[in-house]
Coordinates of C-alpha atoms and ligand atoms in Angstrom, one line a residue:
X1 CA 156.2 59.2 152.0
X2 CA 157.4 61.8 154.4
X3 CA 155.0 64.2 155.8
X4 CA 157.0 67.2 154.4
X5 CA 157.2 65.8 150.8
X6 CA 153.4 65.0 150.9
X7 CA 152.9 68.7 151.8
X8 CA 155.2 69.7 148.9
X9 CA 153.1 67.6 146.5
X10 CA 149.9 69.2 147.7
X11 CA 151.4 72.6 147.2
X12 CA 152.6 71.7 143.7
X13 CA 149.2 70.4 142.8
X14 CA 147.6 73.6 144.1
X15 CA 150.0 75.7 141.9
X16 CA 149.2 73.6 138.8
X17 CA 145.4 73.9 139.4
X18 CA 145.7 77.7 139.7
X19 CA 147.7 77.8 136.5
X20 CA 145.0 75.7 134.7
X21 CA 142.2 77.9 136.0
X22 CA 144.0 81.1 135.2
X23 CA 144.8 79.9 131.7
X24 CA 141.2 79.0 131.2
X25 CA 140.1 82.4 132.3
X26 CA 142.5 84.2 130.1
X27 CA 141.4 82.1 127.1
X28 CA 137.7 82.8 127.6
X29 CA 138.4 86.5 128.0
X30 CA 140.4 86.4 124.7
X31 CA 137.5 84.6 123.0
X32 CA 135.0 87.1 124.3
X33 CA 137.0 90.1 123.1
X34 CA 137.5 88.5 119.7
X35 CA 133.8 87.9 119.3
X36 CA 133.0 91.5 120.4
X37 CA 135.5 92.8 117.8
X38 CA 133.9 90.7 115.1
X39 CA 130.4 92.0 116.1
X40 CA 131.5 95.6 115.8
X41 CA 133.4 95.0 112.6
X42 CA 130.4 93.3 111.0
X43 CA 127.9 96.2 111.7
X44 CA 128.9 98.6 108.9
X45 CA 128.9 95.6 106.5
X46 CA 125.3 94.9 107.4
X47 CA 124.3 98.5 106.9
X48 CA 126.1 98.6 103.6
X49 CA 124.2 95.5 102.5
X50 CA 120.8 97.1 103.2
X51 CA 121.2 100.8 102.6
X52 CA 121.9 101.4 98.9
X53 CA 118.7 99.7 97.8
X54 CA 117.3 101.2 94.6
X55 CA 119.5 102.2 91.7
X56 CA 117.3 105.0 90.6
X57 CA 118.3 107.2 93.5
X58 CA 122.0 106.8 92.8
X59 CA 123.7 110.1 91.8
X60 CA 123.7 110.7 88.0
X61 CA 126.7 110.6 85.7
X62 CA 129.2 110.1 88.4
X63 CA 128.5 113.4 90.0
X64 CA 127.4 113.6 93.6
X65 CA 124.1 115.3 92.8
X66 CA 120.5 114.3 92.8
X67 CA 118.3 115.9 90.1
X68 CA 115.0 117.2 91.5
X69 CA 112.3 118.5 89.2
X70 CA 109.9 120.9 90.8
X71 CA 106.6 121.3 89.0
X72 CA 104.4 124.3 89.8
X73 CA 101.0 123.0 88.9
X74 CA 99.0 124.7 86.1
X75 CA 100.1 128.0 84.5
X76 CA 99.3 130.3 81.5
X77 CA 95.9 129.5 80.0
X78 CA 95.3 126.9 82.8
X79 CA 94.6 128.8 86.0
X80 CA 93.9 125.7 88.1
X81 CA 91.5 126.1 91.1
X82 CA 89.9 129.4 92.1
X83 CA 90.4 129.9 95.8
X84 CA 87.9 131.2 98.3
X85 CA 89.1 134.7 97.7
X86 CA 89.0 134.3 93.9
X87 CA 92.8 134.0 93.6
X88 CA 94.2 131.4 91.2
X89 CA 96.0 128.2 92.0
X90 CA 98.6 128.7 89.3
X91 CA 100.0 131.8 91.2
X92 CA 100.2 129.9 94.5
X93 CA 101.9 126.9 93.0
X94 CA 104.5 129.1 91.3
X95 CA 105.2 131.2 94.5
X96 CA 105.6 128.1 96.6
X97 CA 107.7 126.1 94.1
X98 CA 110.2 129.0 93.7
X99 CA 110.7 128.8 97.5
X100 CA 111.2 125.1 97.4
X101 CA 113.7 125.6 94.6
X102 CA 115.6 128.2 96.6
X103 CA 115.7 125.9 99.7
X104 CA 117.0 122.8 97.8
X105 CA 119.5 124.8 95.8
X106 CA 121.4 125.7 99.0
X107 CA 122.3 122.0 99.3
X108 CA 125.1 121.2 96.8
X109 CA 123.9 117.6 96.7
X110 CA 120.9 118.7 94.7
X111 CA 120.6 119.9 91.2
X112 CA 117.2 121.6 91.0
X113 CA 115.1 122.2 87.9
X114 CA 111.6 123.7 87.5
X115 CA 109.0 122.9 84.8
X116 CA 108.1 126.6 84.6
X117 CA 109.5 129.7 86.3
X118 CA 106.8 132.1 85.1
X119 CA 103.1 132.2 84.2
X120 CA 103.5 129.9 81.1
X121 CA 101.4 126.9 80.1
X122 CA 103.1 123.5 80.1
X123 CA 101.3 120.5 78.7
X124 CA 100.4 117.8 81.2
X125 CA 102.2 115.3 79.0
X126 CA 105.2 117.6 78.9
X127 CA 105.7 117.6 82.6
X128 CA 106.5 113.9 83.2
X129 CA 108.4 113.9 79.9
X130 CA 110.7 116.7 81.2
X131 CA 111.3 114.5 84.3
X132 CA 112.1 111.5 82.1
X133 CA 114.4 113.4 79.8
X134 CA 116.3 114.9 82.7
X135 CA 116.5 111.5 84.3
X136 CA 115.3 113.2 87.4
X137 CA 115.7 111.4 90.7
X138 CA 112.5 112.9 92.0
X139 CA 109.6 114.7 90.5
X140 CA 107.6 116.9 92.8
X141 CA 104.3 118.4 91.5
X142 CA 102.9 121.2 93.7
X143 CA 99.2 122.0 93.9
X144 CA 96.5 123.6 95.9
X145 CA 93.3 121.6 96.2
X146 CA 89.7 122.5 95.4
X147 CA 86.2 121.2 96.4
X148 CA 82.7 122.3 96.2
X149 CA 82.2 122.1 99.9
X150 CA 84.2 125.0 101.4
X151 CA 84.4 123.2 104.8
X152 CA 86.7 120.5 103.3
X153 CA 90.3 121.2 104.2
X154 CA 93.6 119.5 104.7
X155 CA 96.9 118.2 103.2
X156 CA 97.2 115.2 101.0
X157 CA 100.0 113.6 99.0
X158 CA 99.6 111.3 96.0
X159 CA 101.8 108.8 94.3
X160 CA 101.3 106.1 91.7
X161 CA 104.3 103.7 91.3
X162 CA 105.2 101.6 94.3
X163 CA 108.8 103.0 94.3
X164 CA 107.3 106.5 94.8
X165 CA 105.6 105.6 98.1
X166 CA 108.5 106.3 100.4
X167 CA 109.2 109.6 98.8
X168 CA 105.5 110.5 99.2
X169 CA 105.6 109.4 102.8
X170 CA 108.8 111.4 103.7
X171 CA 107.5 114.6 102.1
X172 CA 104.0 114.2 103.5
X173 CA 105.3 113.6 107.0
X174 CA 107.1 117.0 107.0
X175 CA 104.4 118.8 105.0
X176 CA 101.6 117.9 107.4
X177 CA 103.7 118.9 110.5
X178 CA 104.4 122.3 108.8
X179 CA 101.0 123.3 107.4
X180 CA 99.1 122.4 110.6
X181 CA 96.2 121.4 108.3
X182 CA 94.1 118.2 108.7
X183 CA 96.1 115.1 107.7
X184 CA 94.3 113.6 104.7
X185 CA 97.0 111.0 104.2
X186 CA 99.2 109.6 101.4
X187 CA 97.1 108.1 98.6
X188 CA 97.8 106.1 95.5
X189 CA 96.3 107.7 92.4
X190 CA 96.8 107.0 88.7
X191 CA 97.1 110.6 87.5
X192 CA 98.8 111.0 84.1
X193 CA 101.6 113.1 85.4
X194 CA 102.4 110.4 88.0
X195 CA 101.8 107.4 85.7
X196 CA 104.1 108.7 83.0
X197 CA 107.0 109.4 85.3
X198 CA 109.7 106.8 85.1
X199 CA 111.2 107.9 88.4
X200 CA 109.8 108.5 91.9
X201 CA 107.1 111.1 91.5
X202 CA 104.7 112.7 94.0
X203 CA 101.8 115.1 93.7
X204 CA 101.3 117.4 96.7
X205 CA 98.0 119.0 97.5
X206 CA 99.2 121.3 100.2
X207 CA 95.8 122.5 101.3
X208 CA 92.3 123.4 100.1
X209 CA 92.3 126.9 98.4
X210 CA 88.5 126.6 98.5
X211 CA 88.6 126.5 102.3
X212 CA 89.0 130.1 103.6
X213 CA 91.3 129.2 106.5
X214 CA 93.6 127.0 104.5
X215 CA 93.7 129.6 101.7
X216 CA 94.6 132.5 104.1
X217 CA 97.5 130.5 105.5
X218 CA 98.6 129.3 102.1
X219 CA 98.7 132.8 100.6
X220 CA 100.8 134.1 103.5
X221 CA 104.5 134.6 102.9
X222 CA 105.5 133.1 106.2
X223 CA 103.4 130.0 105.7
X224 CA 104.9 129.5 102.2
X225 CA 108.4 129.7 103.6
X226 CA 107.7 127.1 106.2
X227 CA 105.9 124.9 103.7
X228 CA 108.9 125.1 101.3
X229 CA 111.3 124.2 104.1
X230 CA 109.1 121.2 105.0
X231 CA 109.0 120.0 101.4
X232 CA 112.8 120.4 101.1
X233 CA 113.3 118.6 104.4
X234 CA 111.1 115.7 103.2
X235 CA 113.1 115.4 100.0
X236 CA 116.4 115.5 102.0
X237 CA 115.1 112.8 104.4
X238 CA 114.2 110.6 101.5
X239 CA 117.7 110.9 99.9
X240 CA 119.4 110.5 103.3
X241 CA 118.5 106.8 103.2
X242 CA 120.8 106.1 100.2
Ligands
ZN301 ZN1 96.2 121.7 90.7

């Protein structure tokens, strides 16, 4: 073989090697981009698979609304606790509940109903029954706490059914931040109003009316507005998951 043709062969071999290497590189880049596209396309699917979760929180009757029942504790012949100042719990729960109602009503996704809008007595049995008849997506009972020791203070949230726990947690989280009171936690309790409710139900003890400091805050208009916003935000955070 001539020296020049050997050189030509080497050149040709080098060209072929380059073509093979380049093709390999292009192919692996193509594979990489394809797998990246697949990964990004599969993300929303994964989210869809986990997010809707519980049926009870789905909007009712094909509308885009969640029904929220706000329950101002006590009323009429049942005054509830007597605060450190002698003021009655039933007046506090009504004042705060009306503010929660006003807050939630501003968001068209919510249809908001109250168990009472004035100083009337509603049977304990009647309250959960209203929630069940309404097919409410959430039942929020609002109270002020009482204890014989006036030093006891703080915010606590109660629930009974397991599917009410997250609602309790979401509302409590906001409530505690807003009241600035001692965090007494989220607790499971078999109270009738919670037990009888077929849908997520929580019972808020915003603070201790028998504690002078808690009561002074709770009866102030500004504190009530902030507390109402916190309860509404907790409810919104809960429904934002669906
Ligand atoms: Zn009460």
